Structure formats: structure tokens, C-alpha cells
Amino acid sequence: MKNMPFEPDAMSWKCFLSGCWTHKNLELGNIAGEELRQIDPEDTAGYVLPFNLYTWAGKWEEAAEVMKLMNERMLKKELSCSWIQEKGKIHRFIVGDKHHPQTQEIYEKLKEFDGFMEGDMFQCSMTERREQLLDHSERLAIAFGLISVNGNARAPIKVFKNLRACPDCHEFAKHVSLVTGHEIVIRDSRRFHHFKEGKCSCNDYW
């Protein structure tokens, strides 16, 4: 980045920062995040991706500082929204949504995967963080999909999302496809993710 024949712009640093997240390189990701925030302090990627890296590494104080800085600058990440079609009707979910008529059934279905939430795959030691993850919109949509198929093991679950799938929910979808036997398709803002038998078509690179 430093030796390019021209000065890296915000998009250059954003792409580099995305690569740091993909390869879980916290040291370089921290540098890339700082550079991006200096060039374009209003780009939420300069806060959200470093936050994800810090939480992945279990550095909760550093993650909190990044979010504090984002809040001080009055920046907000676009609200996550997922939707699923069932019998010709669209069912829409946002983060922490509890307005659906089958809310109780949906959260009860999610509780069936509590053991996975407490496992090493999430590297998460905070109960509050686990509870927040349960509220993510794509998880709510997947849970509703599981309820809607009524035990039909061959029925795929198709979910659409307005933002990029988060890494935790990506792992969650892989796990659900392995445990339940259902194929899950999630179309996020970047690409299609086809989950089958615990694996995703993106090979965990998205």
C-alpha cells in the first residue's frame, strides 16, 4: 500500500481492510482502519470491520473504543434486514425483531442451538454478546424457515438480506444446515451463499 505509484484512496484502504478481516490479521487491520478513518471519517467500514476484528480476537475494550468513536461522530450502520417468502407472503425481520406473530416459536427454535452458541467456534465469552447474536435478522429468518417447512427435510430455506452476512451468522447457517439437513440459501448484498451439510459455496471467503 505504501509503495504504490500513487497515494492509496479510501477504497484502496477499504479493500485492504476487508482482506485483513478475511485473513484475520488484526495488526494490519488496525493500521488499515486508522488510515481509512483519516481519509474518510464518515465511512462506517472504518469502524465496523476493525470492531469485528477486535471482537474476533476477544479484545472487548478496543472494540468498545471503536464503537464509542463511531457514536461520537454520530455515524450509524445501516439497519440489518432479512426476509423470507412463505406461501406467497413476505416475512421481514430486523435485528432484535419481536413483532412477528410467531415470535415465541421463532426464539424457542433458536434456543435449540444454544449449545452451538456456547461452543469454541464463536470464541465468545460474553453472555450479552451471545444474546445479541441470537437477535440477528438472518437468524430470525432461518428459524422462521425451519418452523415453516414443517419437518419436510427436502425443503430448502431461502433468505434474503440487505447487508453482507456477518461471520457469526455465516457459521450459524453452516451449523444449521449440518444439524437439520436442510439446504439454506442466503442472498446478501454481495453474493449467494448456498449452505449444505455444514459447508458454504463461498468456501468461507466472502
Short mmCIF file of C-alpha atoms in Angstrom, two decimals:
data_model
loop_
_atom_site.label_atom_id
_atom_site.label_comp_id
_atom_site.label_asym_id
_atom_site.label_seq_id
_atom_site.Cartn_x
_atom_site.Cartn_y
_atom_site.Cartn_z
CA MET A 1 0.00 0.00 0.00
CA LYS A 2 2.79 2.42 0.90
CA ASN A 3 4.86 1.67 -2.19
CA MET A 4 2.15 2.10 -4.83
CA PRO A 5 2.93 4.64 -7.59
CA PHE A 6 0.02 6.74 -6.33
CA GLU A 7 -1.48 7.59 -2.96
CA PRO A 8 -3.99 4.95 -1.78
CA ASP A 9 -7.50 6.37 -1.58
CA ALA A 10 -10.34 5.38 0.74
CA MET A 11 -11.47 2.50 -1.48
CA SER A 12 -7.92 1.11 -1.55
CA TRP A 13 -7.74 1.05 2.23
CA LYS A 14 -11.26 -0.36 2.49
CA CYS A 15 -10.36 -3.27 0.19
CA PHE A 16 -7.17 -3.88 2.16
CA LEU A 17 -9.12 -3.75 5.42
CA SER A 18 -11.63 -6.27 4.06
CA GLY A 19 -8.70 -8.57 3.22
CA CYS A 20 -7.40 -8.18 6.78
CA TRP A 21 -10.78 -9.34 8.07
CA THR A 22 -10.82 -12.29 5.69
CA HIS A 23 -7.37 -13.43 6.86
CA LYS A 24 -7.96 -12.36 10.49
CA ASN A 25 -4.92 -10.08 10.54
CA LEU A 26 -5.61 -7.78 13.48
CA GLU A 27 -2.29 -5.89 13.31
CA LEU A 28 -2.64 -4.80 9.70
CA GLY A 29 -6.39 -4.37 10.07
CA ASN A 30 -5.82 -1.85 12.84
CA ILE A 31 -3.50 0.17 10.58
CA ALA A 32 -5.89 -0.03 7.62
CA GLY A 33 -8.79 1.08 9.81
CA GLU A 34 -6.89 4.12 11.06
CA GLU A 35 -5.87 5.09 7.52
CA LEU A 36 -9.44 4.74 6.25
CA ARG A 37 -10.84 6.81 9.12
CA GLN A 38 -8.34 9.59 8.39
CA ILE A 39 -9.21 9.76 4.69
CA ASP A 40 -12.97 9.22 5.05
CA PRO A 41 -14.10 9.51 8.68
CA GLU A 42 -17.75 9.04 7.65
CA ASP A 43 -17.26 5.60 6.07
CA THR A 44 -18.68 3.14 8.59
CA ALA A 45 -16.46 0.34 7.23
CA GLY A 46 -13.54 2.01 9.03
CA TYR A 47 -15.28 1.29 12.32
CA VAL A 48 -17.33 -1.86 11.74
CA LEU A 49 -14.55 -4.04 10.27
CA PRO A 50 -11.99 -3.16 13.00
CA PHE A 51 -14.76 -3.76 15.56
CA ASN A 52 -15.33 -7.23 14.09
CA LEU A 53 -11.59 -7.95 14.21
CA TYR A 54 -11.35 -6.86 17.84
CA THR A 55 -14.34 -8.95 18.91
CA TRP A 56 -12.98 -11.94 16.99
CA ALA A 57 -9.70 -11.57 18.92
CA GLY A 58 -11.54 -11.13 22.23
CA LYS A 59 -10.27 -7.55 22.66
CA TRP A 60 -13.51 -6.15 24.03
CA GLU A 61 -12.12 -2.85 25.35
CA GLU A 62 -10.61 -1.95 21.98
CA ALA A 63 -13.86 -2.93 20.25
CA ALA A 64 -15.80 -0.68 22.63
CA GLU A 65 -13.47 2.23 21.87
CA VAL A 66 -14.09 1.89 18.13
CA MET A 67 -17.85 1.88 18.68
CA LYS A 68 -17.54 4.84 21.04
CA LEU A 69 -15.67 6.78 18.36
CA MET A 70 -18.33 5.87 15.81
CA ASN A 71 -21.10 7.04 18.15
CA GLU A 72 -19.29 10.30 18.93
CA ARG A 73 -19.20 11.06 15.22
CA MET A 74 -22.91 10.24 15.07
CA LEU A 75 -22.43 7.53 12.47
CA LYS A 76 -24.85 4.64 12.20
CA LYS A 77 -24.54 1.38 10.36
CA GLU A 78 -27.44 0.63 8.06
CA LEU A 79 -30.06 -1.43 9.86
CA SER A 80 -29.86 -5.13 9.06
CA CYS A 81 -32.99 -6.57 7.48
CA SER A 82 -33.70 -10.11 6.29
CA TRP A 83 -36.79 -11.52 4.65
CA ILE A 84 -38.17 -14.88 3.62
CA GLN A 85 -41.15 -15.86 1.49
CA GLU A 86 -43.61 -18.46 2.76
CA LYS A 87 -46.83 -19.37 0.93
CA GLY A 88 -46.64 -16.25 -1.21
CA LYS A 89 -46.21 -13.91 1.76
CA ILE A 90 -43.04 -11.98 2.63
CA HIS A 91 -41.93 -12.16 6.27
CA ARG A 92 -39.49 -9.39 7.19
CA PHE A 93 -37.17 -9.33 10.20
CA ILE A 94 -34.84 -6.68 11.63
CA VAL A 95 -32.28 -7.01 14.41
CA GLY A 96 -33.97 -7.90 17.70
CA ASP A 97 -37.36 -8.13 15.99
CA LYS A 98 -40.20 -9.32 18.20
CA HIS A 99 -43.19 -8.15 16.17
CA HIS A 100 -43.80 -11.32 14.19
CA PRO A 101 -46.96 -13.27 15.19
CA GLN A 102 -44.78 -16.37 15.73
CA THR A 103 -42.07 -14.59 17.72
CA GLN A 104 -42.25 -17.03 20.64
CA GLU A 105 -41.88 -20.05 18.35
CA ILE A 106 -39.01 -18.39 16.49
CA TYR A 107 -36.98 -17.71 19.63
CA GLU A 108 -37.74 -21.16 21.00
CA LYS A 109 -36.37 -22.61 17.77
CA LEU A 110 -33.20 -20.52 18.17
CA LYS A 111 -32.74 -21.82 21.71
CA GLU A 112 -32.32 -25.30 20.26
CA PHE A 113 -28.94 -24.11 19.02
CA ASP A 114 -27.76 -22.69 22.37
CA GLY A 115 -25.07 -25.38 22.60
CA PHE A 116 -23.52 -24.14 19.38
CA MET A 117 -23.60 -20.55 20.63
CA GLU A 118 -21.57 -21.57 23.66
CA GLY A 119 -19.02 -23.52 21.63
CA ASP A 120 -15.49 -22.60 20.69
CA MET A 121 -16.43 -21.66 17.12
CA PHE A 122 -17.70 -18.28 18.26
CA GLN A 123 -14.79 -17.61 20.64
CA CYS A 124 -17.30 -15.63 22.64
CA SER A 125 -17.13 -15.45 26.43
CA MET A 126 -19.76 -12.78 27.00
CA THR A 127 -23.34 -13.85 27.66
CA GLU A 128 -24.63 -10.49 26.44
CA ARG A 129 -22.78 -10.91 23.14
CA ARG A 130 -24.32 -14.38 22.62
CA GLU A 131 -27.79 -12.97 23.27
CA GLN A 132 -27.19 -10.18 20.74
CA LEU A 133 -26.17 -12.73 18.12
CA LEU A 134 -29.43 -14.62 18.60
CA ASP A 135 -31.29 -11.46 17.58
CA HIS A 136 -29.59 -11.04 14.20
CA SER A 137 -32.13 -10.73 11.41
CA GLU A 138 -30.92 -13.65 9.29
CA ARG A 139 -31.06 -15.99 12.29
CA LEU A 140 -34.65 -14.99 12.93
CA ALA A 141 -35.47 -15.61 9.26
CA ILE A 142 -33.73 -19.01 9.30
CA ALA A 143 -35.58 -20.01 12.47
CA PHE A 144 -38.89 -19.00 10.89
CA GLY A 145 -37.95 -21.02 7.82
CA LEU A 146 -37.30 -24.10 9.95
CA ILE A 147 -40.72 -23.71 11.55
CA SER A 148 -42.43 -23.19 8.20
CA VAL A 149 -41.11 -26.32 6.47
CA ASN A 150 -43.00 -28.49 9.00
CA GLY A 151 -40.46 -31.29 9.11
CA ASN A 152 -40.04 -31.52 5.33
CA ALA A 153 -36.33 -32.36 5.24
CA ARG A 154 -36.09 -31.72 1.50
CA ALA A 155 -37.44 -28.19 1.63
CA PRO A 156 -34.69 -25.58 1.20
CA ILE A 157 -34.72 -22.39 3.25
CA LYS A 158 -34.19 -19.23 1.19
CA VAL A 159 -33.35 -15.96 2.93
CA PHE A 160 -32.57 -12.51 1.52
CA LYS A 161 -30.59 -9.84 3.36
CA ASN A 162 -29.89 -6.17 2.60
CA LEU A 163 -26.37 -6.23 4.09
CA ARG A 164 -23.36 -8.50 3.93
CA ALA A 165 -23.75 -11.65 6.05
CA CYS A 166 -21.80 -11.34 9.30
CA PRO A 167 -19.20 -14.05 10.09
CA ASP A 168 -21.05 -15.33 13.15
CA CYS A 169 -24.30 -15.81 11.26
CA HIS A 170 -22.38 -17.40 8.39
CA GLU A 171 -21.07 -20.04 10.83
CA PHE A 172 -24.54 -20.39 12.30
CA ALA A 173 -26.08 -21.15 8.89
CA LYS A 174 -23.39 -23.76 8.23
CA HIS A 175 -24.17 -25.42 11.54
CA VAL A 176 -27.93 -25.39 10.98
CA SER A 177 -27.51 -26.99 7.55
CA LEU A 178 -25.38 -29.73 9.10
CA VAL A 179 -27.64 -30.44 12.07
CA THR A 180 -31.03 -30.20 10.36
CA GLY A 181 -30.12 -31.50 6.89
CA HIS A 182 -31.82 -28.51 5.26
CA GLU A 183 -30.13 -26.66 2.45
CA ILE A 184 -30.03 -22.94 3.23
CA VAL A 185 -29.60 -20.21 0.63
CA ILE A 186 -28.83 -16.67 1.75
CA ARG A 187 -28.63 -13.86 -0.77
CA ASP A 188 -26.81 -10.99 0.92
CA SER A 189 -25.61 -7.68 -0.58
CA ARG A 190 -22.55 -9.36 -2.10
CA ARG A 191 -23.49 -12.84 -3.33
CA PHE A 192 -25.44 -16.05 -2.88
CA HIS A 193 -24.41 -18.37 -0.06
CA HIS A 194 -25.51 -21.96 -0.53
CA PHE A 195 -25.16 -23.92 2.72
CA LYS A 196 -25.26 -27.69 2.57
CA GLU A 197 -24.06 -30.31 5.08
CA GLY A 198 -22.11 -27.74 7.08
CA LYS A 199 -20.33 -26.12 4.14
CA CYS A 200 -20.91 -22.95 2.13
CA SER A 201 -20.49 -22.45 -1.60
CA CYS A 202 -18.26 -19.41 -0.93
CA ASN A 203 -15.71 -21.64 0.86
CA ASP A 204 -15.77 -19.14 3.75
CA TYR A 205 -14.39 -16.38 1.53
CA TRP A 206 -16.85 -13.56 1.09
#
